[in-house]
Amino acid sequence: MALLMTILQRLAYAALLLIAVLVLNFSMMNLAPGDVADTIAASMGGADAEVMAQIRAEYGLDQPFLVQLANYIGRVLTFDLGYSYFYNQPVTKLIFERLPATLLLVITAQLLALIVGVLLGVFSARHPNGIANYFVTLLALFGYAAPVFWTGILLLIAFSLKIPLFPVGGMIDVTVEDNFFAKAVDIAHHMVLPVITLGSIFLALYSRLCRASMLEVLGSDYIRTAKAKGLTQREITLKHALKNALPPVVTLAGLQFSAVISGAVLVETVFSWPGLGQLALTSILARDTPTILGILFFSALVVVVGNLLTDMVLRAIDPRVRGRA
Amino acid sequence: MSQIENIPVKARSPFSEAFEMFRRNHAAVVGLVVLAIIVAVAIVGPMVYPGNPFDMVWAPFTPPGQEGYLLGTDYLGRDILSLLIHGAKVSLTVGISAALVTVTIGITVGALAGFYLGWVEEVLMRVTEFFQVLPTLLFSMVIVALFGASLPMITLAIGLVSWPAVARITRAEFMRIRELEYVIAARAGGVKNAKLIFSVILPNALPPIIVQAALMVGSAILFEAGLSFLGLTDPNVASWGQIIGSNREYILDASYAVTVPGVAIFVTVLAISLVGDGLNDALNPKLRQR
């Protein structure tokens, strides 16, 4: 019952955050020079004042700010994010076409970075003088300082152009056979470089935190007790230490969703990955405001859902969080 | 009294002590030297190596070292060395000013939240969380797209999306320090709130904020590079990210036009993060265990 209440509370708060995003979106749309009527007039090749007034009345632009805002939020709740004059399509349709590609890239990169990061962190904490330890330190420096789009281009030069192991860009070949397995393999092949590029930043973060967290846990009394009981090194590391070292890493990973999406915009541009990031860039260059703001809203939605899921995972792996409710 | 004056121990200022700690971190000293060189290049470079970096000086795709062009020319025949030198100024200026904007907003929000607590904190922290939900790069792209891609707007956009981290650190420090005895004593002595915030608590809260601010310069440089790589920058000013972005289509013909500016960004940000590490050693000696 208490759990249900907490979940409901979280959901209500998430909904409030998203409405705040909508208010921000709408205010920016109003503050920016030019409005929908200007865009339509421009696409018609100009219009006189009377026609402009007519368009404004038709789109409710002559209403007071708050009424317009309420209308906007109401429309978004029915999944209507407006119409893109650049693509001649409803914004929601555009976004739903591109969202899966971005989610595939972002989730794979996050999961891989998390798994490899934890493995690296555990291994380097167990062997403080080993090569893994230096690797983690180097990776941490590189992951912070290298611009992600540059890392991507370097990988592209090395593994697509000099040694042609992977495709230069895109998500799937047009020539691929029309069956599920062949398609999956082809997409996976296209995904390797983008995922490595995007994952590398977060791999650096997670492996370093996991190492620090493991070192701290391995120094505590109950680990000494476990050793004294005669448990094997493997049992101690995996069952006793990792269980307590993991929650901080998961918390950090949960905080990275918005950074992952930011990174995805750059990575998608480098590898021509047909996702939301690419759509965002083209619509920004084309000044297609409804699409831009729709993407901003949907990426905030992804972050909020990501945070909720992280909360659930933390609850599952850390009894202390459950106690706090 | 006279005896105390005769003790021959020279009091060390906190600054010399901090400097000593910094000097012991060799990587940080190397970082500082590298950074000094980069700053010098950004300031003196355009005078020593004059000319408009956007001018076509030789045939496009001249490889590095040929025809007297140390780093070669790009797809428009522009001298990459010149672009790099002129770009240094833009990257550093935007990086430093964006970090200043970030720190100003962050300190203000964090100090108010951590000092007043109660509903002020509640409201400000909700606002902070709200800003953390929006993907930073995407949000700044939107700001730049809607309000114009000038350097001041880019600086503002970067500051506007990056401050939550600073606000959180400031708030935590203020919440800790406001309960310390010297603050309670000052408060009991009738010191006004504004003075408590700025002259009593803030100076003592600064060390971790300074370290964070140093790192913010690095992130802001990366941020600006990302935006200008995407083409969201003032088209009339050279910057490192922009050189990479505009030459991206030609990596087959001139990979150096993309790799070299990237090295510049990488080295600069790396140097800043090493200096940040050193500052951390110097200013927060207690936090060094990790």
Coordinates of C-alpha atoms in Angstrom, one line a residue:
Chain A
M1 CA 0.0 0.0 0.0
A2 CA 2.8 2.4 1.0
L3 CA 4.6 1.3 -2.1
L4 CA 1.6 2.1 -4.3
M5 CA 1.4 5.5 -2.7
T6 CA 5.0 6.2 -3.4
I7 CA 4.7 5.1 -7.0
L8 CA 1.6 7.3 -7.4
Q9 CA 3.4 10.3 -5.9
R10 CA 6.3 9.8 -8.2
L11 CA 4.0 9.6 -11.2
A12 CA 2.2 12.8 -10.2
Y13 CA 5.5 14.6 -9.8
A14 CA 6.7 13.3 -13.2
A15 CA 3.5 14.6 -14.8
L16 CA 4.0 18.0 -13.2
L17 CA 7.6 18.2 -14.6
L18 CA 6.3 17.4 -18.0
I19 CA 3.6 20.0 -17.8
A20 CA 6.3 22.5 -16.8
V21 CA 8.3 21.5 -19.9
L22 CA 5.2 22.3 -22.0
V23 CA 4.8 25.7 -20.3
L24 CA 8.5 26.4 -21.1
N25 CA 8.0 25.2 -24.7
F26 CA 5.1 27.4 -25.1
S27 CA 6.7 30.5 -23.6
M28 CA 9.8 30.1 -25.8
M29 CA 7.6 29.7 -28.9
N30 CA 5.9 33.0 -27.9
L31 CA 9.1 34.9 -27.0
A32 CA 10.9 33.9 -30.2
P33 CA 10.4 36.3 -33.1
G34 CA 7.8 35.3 -35.6
D35 CA 4.7 33.0 -35.1
V36 CA 2.8 30.3 -36.9
A37 CA 1.0 32.8 -39.1
D38 CA 4.4 34.2 -40.3
T39 CA 5.5 30.7 -41.1
I40 CA 2.3 29.9 -43.1
A41 CA 2.4 33.3 -44.8
A42 CA 6.0 32.6 -45.8
S43 CA 5.1 29.2 -47.2
M44 CA 2.3 30.9 -49.2
G45 CA 4.8 33.4 -50.5
G46 CA 3.5 36.4 -48.5
A47 CA 0.0 37.5 -47.3
D48 CA -1.6 40.9 -46.5
A49 CA -2.6 42.0 -43.0
E50 CA -6.2 40.8 -43.4
V51 CA -5.2 37.3 -44.3
M52 CA -2.7 37.3 -41.5
A53 CA -5.4 38.3 -39.0
Q54 CA -7.6 35.5 -40.4
I55 CA -4.9 32.9 -39.9
R56 CA -4.2 34.1 -36.4
A57 CA -7.9 33.9 -35.5
E58 CA -8.1 30.4 -37.0
Y59 CA -5.1 29.1 -35.0
G60 CA -6.3 30.9 -31.8
L61 CA -3.3 33.2 -31.8
D62 CA -5.5 36.3 -31.0
Q63 CA -6.6 34.7 -27.7
P64 CA -5.0 35.8 -24.4
F65 CA -1.7 34.0 -23.4
L66 CA -3.2 31.8 -20.7
V67 CA -6.0 30.6 -23.0
Q68 CA -3.5 29.7 -25.7
L69 CA -1.3 27.9 -23.1
A70 CA -4.3 25.9 -21.9
N71 CA -5.2 25.0 -25.5
Y72 CA -1.7 23.9 -26.2
I73 CA -1.5 21.7 -23.1
G74 CA -4.9 20.3 -24.0
R75 CA -3.8 19.4 -27.5
V76 CA -0.6 17.7 -26.3
L77 CA -2.6 15.6 -23.9
T78 CA -4.4 14.2 -27.0
F79 CA -1.1 13.5 -28.6
D80 CA -1.3 16.5 -30.9
L81 CA 2.0 18.3 -30.9
G82 CA 1.2 20.5 -33.9
Y83 CA 1.9 20.3 -37.6
S84 CA 5.3 20.5 -39.2
Y85 CA 5.2 22.8 -42.2
F86 CA 8.7 21.7 -43.2
Y87 CA 7.9 18.0 -43.4
N88 CA 4.2 18.4 -44.2
Q89 CA 3.4 15.9 -41.5
P90 CA 2.0 15.9 -38.0
V91 CA 4.8 16.3 -35.5
T92 CA 3.8 13.3 -33.4
K93 CA 4.0 11.1 -36.5
L94 CA 7.5 12.4 -37.3
I95 CA 8.6 11.7 -33.8
F96 CA 7.2 8.3 -33.5
E97 CA 8.9 7.3 -36.8
R98 CA 12.3 8.4 -35.3
L99 CA 11.9 7.5 -31.7
P100 CA 12.6 3.8 -31.9
A101 CA 16.0 4.3 -33.6
T102 CA 17.1 6.7 -30.9
L103 CA 15.8 4.5 -28.1
L104 CA 17.6 1.5 -29.6
L105 CA 20.9 3.4 -29.7
V106 CA 20.5 5.1 -26.3
I107 CA 19.4 2.0 -24.3
T108 CA 22.0 -0.3 -25.9
A109 CA 24.8 2.2 -25.2
Q110 CA 23.6 2.8 -21.6
L111 CA 23.3 -0.9 -20.8
L112 CA 26.6 -1.9 -22.4
A113 CA 28.4 1.0 -20.6
L114 CA 26.8 -0.1 -17.3
I115 CA 27.7 -3.8 -17.7
V116 CA 31.2 -3.3 -18.9
G117 CA 31.8 -0.4 -16.5
V118 CA 30.8 -2.5 -13.5
L119 CA 32.9 -5.5 -14.7
L120 CA 35.9 -3.1 -15.2
G121 CA 35.4 -1.4 -11.9
V122 CA 35.1 -4.7 -10.0
F123 CA 38.1 -6.1 -11.7
S124 CA 40.3 -3.1 -11.2
A125 CA 39.3 -2.8 -7.5
R126 CA 40.3 -6.5 -7.0
H127 CA 43.7 -5.9 -8.7
P128 CA 44.8 -2.5 -7.8
N129 CA 48.2 -2.9 -9.5
G130 CA 46.8 -4.6 -12.6
I131 CA 46.5 -3.3 -16.1
A132 CA 42.8 -2.8 -15.7
N133 CA 43.4 -0.2 -13.1
Y134 CA 45.5 2.0 -15.4
F135 CA 43.0 1.4 -18.2
V136 CA 40.1 2.7 -16.0
T137 CA 42.2 5.8 -15.1
L138 CA 43.1 6.5 -18.7
L139 CA 39.6 5.9 -19.9
A140 CA 38.2 8.3 -17.2
L141 CA 40.6 11.1 -18.5
F142 CA 39.8 10.3 -22.2
G143 CA 36.1 10.0 -21.6
Y144 CA 35.9 13.4 -20.0
A145 CA 38.1 15.3 -22.4
A146 CA 37.5 13.9 -25.8
P147 CA 34.5 15.5 -27.7
V148 CA 32.2 12.7 -28.5
F149 CA 31.7 13.7 -32.1
W150 CA 35.5 13.7 -32.6
T151 CA 35.8 10.2 -31.0
G152 CA 33.1 9.1 -33.5
I153 CA 34.8 10.5 -36.5
L154 CA 38.2 8.9 -35.4
L155 CA 36.4 5.5 -35.2
L156 CA 34.8 6.2 -38.5
I157 CA 38.2 6.9 -40.1
A158 CA 39.8 3.9 -38.5
F159 CA 37.2 1.2 -38.8
S160 CA 35.1 2.3 -41.8
L161 CA 37.6 4.0 -44.2
K162 CA 41.1 2.6 -43.4
I163 CA 39.9 -0.8 -42.3
P164 CA 36.5 -1.3 -43.8
L165 CA 34.9 -3.4 -41.0
F166 CA 31.8 -1.3 -40.5
P167 CA 29.4 0.7 -42.6
V168 CA 30.0 4.5 -42.8
G169 CA 26.6 5.4 -41.6
G170 CA 22.9 4.8 -41.6
M171 CA 20.9 2.1 -39.8
I172 CA 20.1 -0.5 -42.4
D173 CA 21.1 -1.3 -45.9
V174 CA 18.4 -1.1 -48.6
T175 CA 19.7 -4.3 -50.2
V176 CA 19.2 -6.4 -47.1
E177 CA 16.9 -9.4 -47.3
D178 CA 13.4 -9.0 -46.0
N179 CA 13.5 -11.3 -43.0
F180 CA 13.7 -10.5 -39.4
F181 CA 17.0 -12.2 -38.7
A182 CA 18.9 -10.7 -41.6
K183 CA 17.6 -7.2 -40.7
A184 CA 18.5 -7.6 -37.0
V185 CA 22.1 -8.6 -38.0
D186 CA 22.4 -5.7 -40.4
I187 CA 21.2 -3.2 -37.8
A188 CA 23.5 -4.6 -35.2
H189 CA 26.4 -4.3 -37.7
H190 CA 25.5 -0.6 -38.3
M191 CA 25.1 0.0 -34.6
V192 CA 28.6 -1.1 -33.5
L193 CA 30.5 2.2 -34.0
P194 CA 27.7 4.5 -32.8
V195 CA 27.2 2.5 -29.6
I196 CA 30.9 2.3 -28.8
T197 CA 31.2 6.1 -29.4
L198 CA 28.2 7.0 -27.2
G199 CA 29.0 4.4 -24.6
S200 CA 32.6 5.3 -24.1
I201 CA 31.8 8.6 -22.2
F202 CA 29.5 6.7 -19.8
L203 CA 31.8 3.7 -19.6
A204 CA 34.4 6.0 -18.2
L205 CA 32.1 7.4 -15.6
Y206 CA 30.6 4.1 -14.4
S207 CA 33.9 2.2 -14.3
R208 CA 35.6 4.9 -12.2
L209 CA 32.7 5.2 -9.7
C210 CA 32.3 1.4 -9.5
R211 CA 36.0 1.1 -8.7
A212 CA 35.8 3.7 -6.0
S213 CA 32.6 2.2 -4.6
M214 CA 34.1 -1.3 -4.6
L215 CA 37.3 -0.2 -2.9
E216 CA 35.3 1.5 -0.1
V217 CA 33.1 -1.6 0.4
L218 CA 36.0 -4.0 0.3
G219 CA 37.6 -2.1 3.2
S220 CA 34.7 -2.6 5.5
D221 CA 34.4 -4.8 8.5
Y222 CA 31.8 -7.3 7.2
I223 CA 34.1 -8.2 4.3
R224 CA 36.8 -9.1 6.8
T225 CA 34.2 -11.2 8.6
A226 CA 33.3 -12.9 5.4
K227 CA 37.0 -13.6 4.7
A228 CA 37.4 -15.0 8.3
K229 CA 34.5 -17.3 7.6
G230 CA 36.6 -18.8 4.9
L231 CA 34.4 -17.8 1.9
T232 CA 36.2 -17.7 -1.4
Q233 CA 37.3 -14.5 -3.0
R234 CA 34.8 -14.9 -5.8
E235 CA 31.9 -15.3 -3.3
I236 CA 32.9 -12.3 -1.4
T237 CA 33.3 -10.1 -4.4
L238 CA 30.1 -11.1 -6.1
K239 CA 27.7 -11.8 -3.3
H240 CA 28.9 -9.5 -0.5
A241 CA 30.8 -6.6 -1.9
L242 CA 29.2 -5.9 -5.3
K243 CA 25.7 -5.9 -3.8
N244 CA 26.6 -2.9 -1.7
A245 CA 28.8 -1.2 -4.3
L246 CA 26.2 -1.3 -7.0
P247 CA 23.5 1.2 -5.9
P248 CA 25.7 4.4 -6.3
V249 CA 26.5 3.3 -9.8
V250 CA 22.9 2.7 -10.7
T251 CA 22.0 6.1 -9.2
L252 CA 24.6 7.8 -11.3
A253 CA 23.4 5.9 -14.4
G254 CA 19.9 7.1 -13.7
L255 CA 21.1 10.7 -13.6
Q256 CA 22.8 10.3 -17.1
F257 CA 19.7 9.9 -19.2
S258 CA 19.6 13.5 -20.3
A259 CA 23.3 13.5 -21.0
V260 CA 22.9 10.3 -23.1
I261 CA 20.3 12.0 -25.2
S262 CA 22.5 15.0 -25.7
G263 CA 25.3 12.7 -26.7
A264 CA 23.0 10.9 -29.0
V265 CA 22.3 14.1 -31.0
L266 CA 26.0 14.4 -31.8
V267 CA 26.5 10.6 -32.4
E268 CA 23.5 10.4 -34.7
T269 CA 24.8 13.4 -36.7
V270 CA 28.2 11.7 -37.1
F271 CA 26.9 8.3 -38.2
S272 CA 23.7 9.5 -40.0
W273 CA 21.7 7.5 -37.6
P274 CA 18.0 8.2 -38.5
G275 CA 16.9 9.1 -35.0
L276 CA 15.4 12.0 -33.0
G277 CA 18.7 13.8 -32.8
Q278 CA 19.1 14.0 -36.5
L279 CA 15.5 15.1 -36.8
A280 CA 16.2 17.8 -34.2
L281 CA 19.2 19.2 -36.1
T282 CA 17.4 19.3 -39.5
S283 CA 14.3 20.9 -38.0
I284 CA 16.4 23.4 -36.1
L285 CA 18.3 24.4 -39.3
A286 CA 15.0 24.6 -41.1
R287 CA 13.5 26.7 -38.2
D288 CA 10.6 24.2 -37.9
T289 CA 9.5 25.3 -34.4
P290 CA 6.7 22.8 -33.8
T291 CA 9.0 19.9 -34.5
I292 CA 11.8 21.2 -32.4
L293 CA 9.6 21.8 -29.4
G294 CA 7.9 18.4 -29.9
I295 CA 11.3 16.7 -29.7
L296 CA 12.3 18.7 -26.6
F297 CA 9.1 17.5 -25.0
F298 CA 9.6 13.8 -26.0
S299 CA 13.2 13.8 -24.9
A300 CA 12.1 15.2 -21.5
L301 CA 9.6 12.4 -21.4
V302 CA 12.3 9.8 -22.1
V303 CA 14.4 11.3 -19.2
V304 CA 11.5 11.3 -16.8
V305 CA 10.6 7.7 -17.7
G306 CA 14.2 6.7 -17.4
N307 CA 14.4 8.3 -13.9
L308 CA 11.3 6.4 -12.8
L309 CA 12.7 3.1 -14.0
T310 CA 16.0 3.8 -12.2
D311 CA 14.0 4.3 -9.1
M312 CA 12.3 1.0 -9.5
V313 CA 15.7 -0.8 -10.1
L314 CA 17.2 0.9 -7.1
R315 CA 14.2 -0.3 -5.0
A316 CA 14.8 -3.8 -6.2
I317 CA 18.5 -4.0 -5.5
D318 CA 18.8 -1.8 -2.4
P319 CA 16.7 -2.6 0.6
R320 CA 17.7 0.7 2.3
V321 CA 15.8 2.6 -0.4
R322 CA 12.8 0.5 0.2
G323 CA 13.0 1.3 3.9
R324 CA 13.0 5.0 3.2
A325 CA 9.9 4.6 1.0
Chain B
M1 CA 53.2 39.0 25.1
S2 CA 56.8 39.8 24.1
Q3 CA 57.6 36.1 24.2
I4 CA 55.1 35.3 21.6
E5 CA 56.4 37.9 19.2
N6 CA 59.9 36.3 19.5
I7 CA 58.9 32.9 18.2
P8 CA 60.8 32.6 15.0
V9 CA 58.2 30.7 13.0
K10 CA 56.9 32.5 10.0
A11 CA 53.1 32.2 9.7
R12 CA 52.2 30.6 6.4
S13 CA 49.3 32.2 4.5
P14 CA 46.6 29.8 3.4
F15 CA 47.5 30.6 -0.1
S16 CA 51.1 29.5 0.1
E17 CA 49.9 26.3 1.7
A18 CA 47.4 25.7 -1.0
F19 CA 50.0 26.4 -3.6
E20 CA 52.3 23.9 -2.0
M21 CA 49.6 21.2 -2.2
F22 CA 49.0 22.1 -5.8
R23 CA 52.7 21.9 -6.7
R24 CA 52.9 18.3 -5.3
N25 CA 50.4 17.2 -7.9
H26 CA 52.7 16.9 -10.9
A27 CA 50.0 16.2 -13.5
A28 CA 48.2 19.4 -12.4
V29 CA 51.4 21.4 -12.8
V30 CA 51.8 20.0 -16.4
G31 CA 48.2 20.8 -17.0
L32 CA 48.7 24.3 -15.9
V33 CA 51.8 24.8 -18.1
V34 CA 49.9 23.4 -21.1
L35 CA 46.9 25.6 -20.4
A36 CA 49.2 28.7 -20.1
I37 CA 50.7 27.9 -23.5
I38 CA 47.2 27.6 -25.0
V39 CA 46.0 30.9 -23.5
A40 CA 49.2 32.6 -24.7
V41 CA 48.5 31.2 -28.3
A42 CA 45.0 32.5 -28.1
I43 CA 46.1 36.0 -27.1
V44 CA 49.3 36.5 -29.0
G45 CA 48.7 34.1 -31.8
P46 CA 46.5 36.3 -34.0
M47 CA 49.1 39.0 -33.8
V48 CA 52.1 36.7 -34.7
Y49 CA 50.1 34.9 -37.3
P50 CA 47.8 37.6 -38.8
G51 CA 45.3 37.4 -41.6
N52 CA 41.7 36.4 -41.9
P53 CA 41.5 32.7 -41.2
F54 CA 38.5 32.4 -43.6
D55 CA 40.7 33.5 -46.6
M56 CA 41.5 31.0 -49.2
V57 CA 45.3 30.8 -49.2
W58 CA 46.2 27.8 -51.3
A59 CA 44.7 24.8 -53.1
P60 CA 42.1 22.8 -51.1
F61 CA 43.3 19.6 -49.4
T62 CA 47.0 20.5 -49.2
P63 CA 48.4 18.0 -46.8
P64 CA 50.2 19.2 -43.7
G65 CA 53.7 20.4 -44.1
Q66 CA 53.5 21.1 -47.8
E67 CA 53.7 24.5 -49.5
G68 CA 54.7 26.0 -46.1
Y69 CA 51.3 25.3 -44.5
L70 CA 52.3 23.5 -41.3
L71 CA 48.8 21.9 -40.8
G72 CA 47.7 21.9 -44.4
T73 CA 44.6 23.5 -45.9
D74 CA 40.9 22.4 -45.6
Y75 CA 38.3 21.8 -48.3
L76 CA 38.0 25.5 -49.0
G77 CA 41.8 26.0 -49.1
R78 CA 41.9 27.8 -45.8
D79 CA 45.0 27.6 -43.6
I80 CA 44.1 25.2 -40.8
L81 CA 46.8 26.6 -38.5
S82 CA 45.3 30.0 -38.8
L83 CA 41.8 28.7 -38.2
L84 CA 43.1 26.8 -35.2
I85 CA 44.9 29.9 -33.7
H86 CA 41.9 32.2 -34.2
G87 CA 39.5 29.5 -33.0
A88 CA 41.4 29.2 -29.7
K89 CA 40.3 32.7 -28.7
V90 CA 36.6 31.9 -29.4
S91 CA 36.7 28.5 -27.7
L92 CA 38.4 29.8 -24.6
T93 CA 36.4 33.0 -24.4
V94 CA 33.1 31.2 -24.7
G95 CA 34.3 28.5 -22.3
I96 CA 35.3 30.9 -19.6
S97 CA 32.3 33.3 -19.9
A98 CA 29.8 30.4 -20.0
A99 CA 31.4 28.9 -16.9
L100 CA 31.0 32.4 -15.2
V101 CA 27.3 32.5 -16.2
T102 CA 26.9 28.9 -14.9
V103 CA 28.6 29.7 -11.6
T104 CA 26.7 32.9 -11.1
I105 CA 23.3 31.3 -11.6
G106 CA 24.4 28.2 -9.6
I107 CA 25.7 30.0 -6.6
T108 CA 22.7 32.3 -6.4
V109 CA 20.2 29.5 -6.6
G110 CA 22.2 27.2 -4.3
A111 CA 23.0 29.9 -1.7
L112 CA 19.4 31.0 -1.4
A113 CA 18.1 27.4 -1.2
G114 CA 20.7 26.3 1.3
F115 CA 20.5 29.5 3.5
Y116 CA 16.7 30.0 3.7
L117 CA 15.6 26.4 3.5
G118 CA 11.8 25.9 3.9
W119 CA 9.7 26.8 0.9
V120 CA 12.4 28.8 -0.8
E121 CA 14.5 25.6 -0.9
E122 CA 11.6 23.5 -2.0
V123 CA 10.7 25.8 -4.9
L124 CA 14.3 26.4 -6.0
M125 CA 15.2 22.7 -5.9
R126 CA 12.1 21.8 -8.0
V127 CA 13.3 24.3 -10.5
T128 CA 16.7 22.8 -10.5
E129 CA 15.3 19.3 -11.0
F130 CA 13.2 20.7 -13.9
F131 CA 16.3 21.9 -15.6
Q132 CA 17.9 18.5 -15.1
V133 CA 15.1 16.8 -17.0
L134 CA 15.8 18.7 -20.2
P135 CA 18.7 17.2 -22.3
T136 CA 21.3 20.0 -22.0
L137 CA 22.6 20.0 -25.6
L138 CA 19.1 19.7 -27.1
F139 CA 17.8 22.6 -24.9
S140 CA 20.7 24.9 -25.8
M141 CA 20.2 24.0 -29.5
V142 CA 16.6 25.1 -29.2
I143 CA 17.6 28.4 -27.4
V144 CA 20.2 29.1 -30.1
A145 CA 17.9 28.2 -32.9
L146 CA 15.0 30.4 -31.6
F147 CA 17.0 33.4 -30.4
G148 CA 19.9 33.6 -32.8
A149 CA 23.3 32.0 -33.1
S150 CA 25.5 34.8 -31.8
L151 CA 28.4 34.2 -29.4
P152 CA 26.7 36.0 -26.5
M153 CA 23.6 33.9 -27.0
I154 CA 25.6 30.7 -27.2
T155 CA 27.4 31.6 -24.0
L156 CA 24.1 32.4 -22.3
A157 CA 22.5 29.1 -23.6
I158 CA 25.4 27.0 -22.2
G159 CA 25.2 28.8 -18.8
L160 CA 21.4 28.4 -18.7
V161 CA 21.5 24.7 -19.1
S162 CA 24.6 23.8 -17.0
W163 CA 24.0 25.5 -13.6
P164 CA 22.1 22.8 -11.7
A165 CA 25.3 20.9 -10.7
V166 CA 26.8 24.1 -9.2
A167 CA 23.6 24.9 -7.5
R168 CA 23.5 21.5 -5.8
I169 CA 27.1 21.7 -4.5
T170 CA 26.5 25.3 -3.3
R171 CA 23.3 24.3 -1.5
A172 CA 24.9 21.3 0.2
E173 CA 27.8 23.5 1.4
F174 CA 25.5 26.2 2.7
M175 CA 23.3 23.7 4.5
R176 CA 26.4 22.4 6.3
I177 CA 28.1 25.7 7.0
R178 CA 25.0 27.5 8.2
E179 CA 24.9 25.2 11.3
L180 CA 28.5 25.8 12.3
E181 CA 29.2 27.8 15.4
Y182 CA 30.8 30.8 13.9
V183 CA 27.7 31.3 11.7
I184 CA 25.4 30.9 14.7
A185 CA 27.6 33.4 16.6
A186 CA 27.5 35.9 13.8
R187 CA 23.7 35.5 13.5
A188 CA 23.3 36.0 17.3
G189 CA 25.5 39.1 17.0
G190 CA 22.8 40.6 14.7
V191 CA 24.6 40.2 11.4
K192 CA 22.1 40.8 8.5
N193 CA 21.1 37.9 6.3
A194 CA 22.7 39.4 3.1
K195 CA 26.0 39.8 4.9
L196 CA 25.8 36.3 6.4
I197 CA 25.3 34.9 2.9
F198 CA 28.0 36.8 1.1
S199 CA 30.7 37.6 3.7
V200 CA 30.3 34.8 6.3
I201 CA 29.2 31.6 4.5
L202 CA 30.1 32.1 0.9
P203 CA 33.9 32.5 1.4
N204 CA 34.0 29.3 3.3
A205 CA 31.8 27.5 0.8
L206 CA 34.0 28.5 -2.2
P207 CA 36.6 25.7 -2.3
P208 CA 34.5 22.9 -3.8
I209 CA 32.7 25.5 -6.0
I210 CA 36.0 26.7 -7.4
V211 CA 37.0 23.2 -8.4
Q212 CA 33.6 22.7 -10.0
A213 CA 33.9 26.0 -11.8
A214 CA 37.3 25.0 -13.3
L215 CA 35.7 21.8 -14.6
M216 CA 32.8 23.8 -15.9
V217 CA 35.2 25.7 -18.2
G218 CA 36.2 22.4 -19.7
S219 CA 32.6 21.2 -20.1
A220 CA 31.6 24.6 -21.6
I221 CA 34.4 24.3 -24.2
L222 CA 33.2 20.8 -25.1
F223 CA 29.6 22.2 -25.2
E224 CA 30.6 25.1 -27.5
A225 CA 32.5 22.6 -29.7
G226 CA 29.4 20.4 -30.0
L227 CA 27.1 23.3 -30.9
S228 CA 29.5 24.7 -33.5
F229 CA 30.2 21.2 -34.9
L230 CA 26.4 21.0 -35.5
G231 CA 26.6 24.4 -37.3
L232 CA 24.8 26.3 -34.6
T233 CA 27.4 29.1 -34.2
D234 CA 28.2 32.5 -35.6
P235 CA 29.2 31.6 -39.2
N236 CA 31.7 34.6 -39.2
V237 CA 33.8 33.4 -36.4
A238 CA 36.2 30.5 -36.5
S239 CA 36.0 27.9 -33.7
W240 CA 37.5 24.5 -33.2
G241 CA 34.2 22.6 -33.3
Q242 CA 33.2 24.5 -36.4
I243 CA 36.4 23.5 -38.3
I244 CA 35.5 19.8 -37.5
G245 CA 31.9 20.3 -38.5
S246 CA 32.6 22.0 -41.8
N247 CA 35.3 19.5 -42.9
R248 CA 33.3 16.4 -41.7
E249 CA 32.2 15.6 -45.3
Y250 CA 35.7 15.4 -46.5
I251 CA 37.4 12.9 -44.1
L252 CA 38.4 10.8 -47.1
D253 CA 40.4 13.7 -48.7
A254 CA 41.6 15.4 -45.6
S255 CA 41.3 13.5 -42.3
Y256 CA 43.8 15.9 -40.7
A257 CA 41.4 18.8 -41.0
V258 CA 39.1 16.9 -38.6
T259 CA 41.6 15.2 -36.4
V260 CA 43.9 18.2 -35.6
P261 CA 41.2 20.6 -34.2
G262 CA 39.9 17.7 -32.1
V263 CA 43.3 17.2 -30.6
A264 CA 43.3 20.9 -29.7
I265 CA 39.9 20.5 -27.9
F266 CA 41.1 17.3 -26.2
V267 CA 44.4 18.7 -25.0
T268 CA 42.7 21.9 -23.7
V269 CA 39.9 20.1 -21.8
L270 CA 42.4 17.5 -20.5
A271 CA 44.7 20.2 -19.2
I272 CA 41.7 21.9 -17.5
S273 CA 40.6 18.7 -15.8
L274 CA 44.1 18.1 -14.5
V275 CA 44.3 21.6 -13.1
G276 CA 40.9 21.0 -11.6
D277 CA 42.3 17.9 -9.9
G278 CA 45.2 19.9 -8.6
L279 CA 42.9 22.6 -7.3
N280 CA 40.9 19.9 -5.5
D281 CA 44.1 18.7 -3.8
A282 CA 45.0 22.2 -2.9
L283 CA 41.6 23.4 -1.6
N284 CA 39.9 20.3 -0.3
P285 CA 42.7 18.3 1.3
K286 CA 40.2 16.3 3.3
L287 CA 38.4 15.0 0.3
R288 CA 41.5 13.5 -1.3
Q289 CA 41.1 9.9 -0.2
R290 CA 39.1 9.0 -3.3

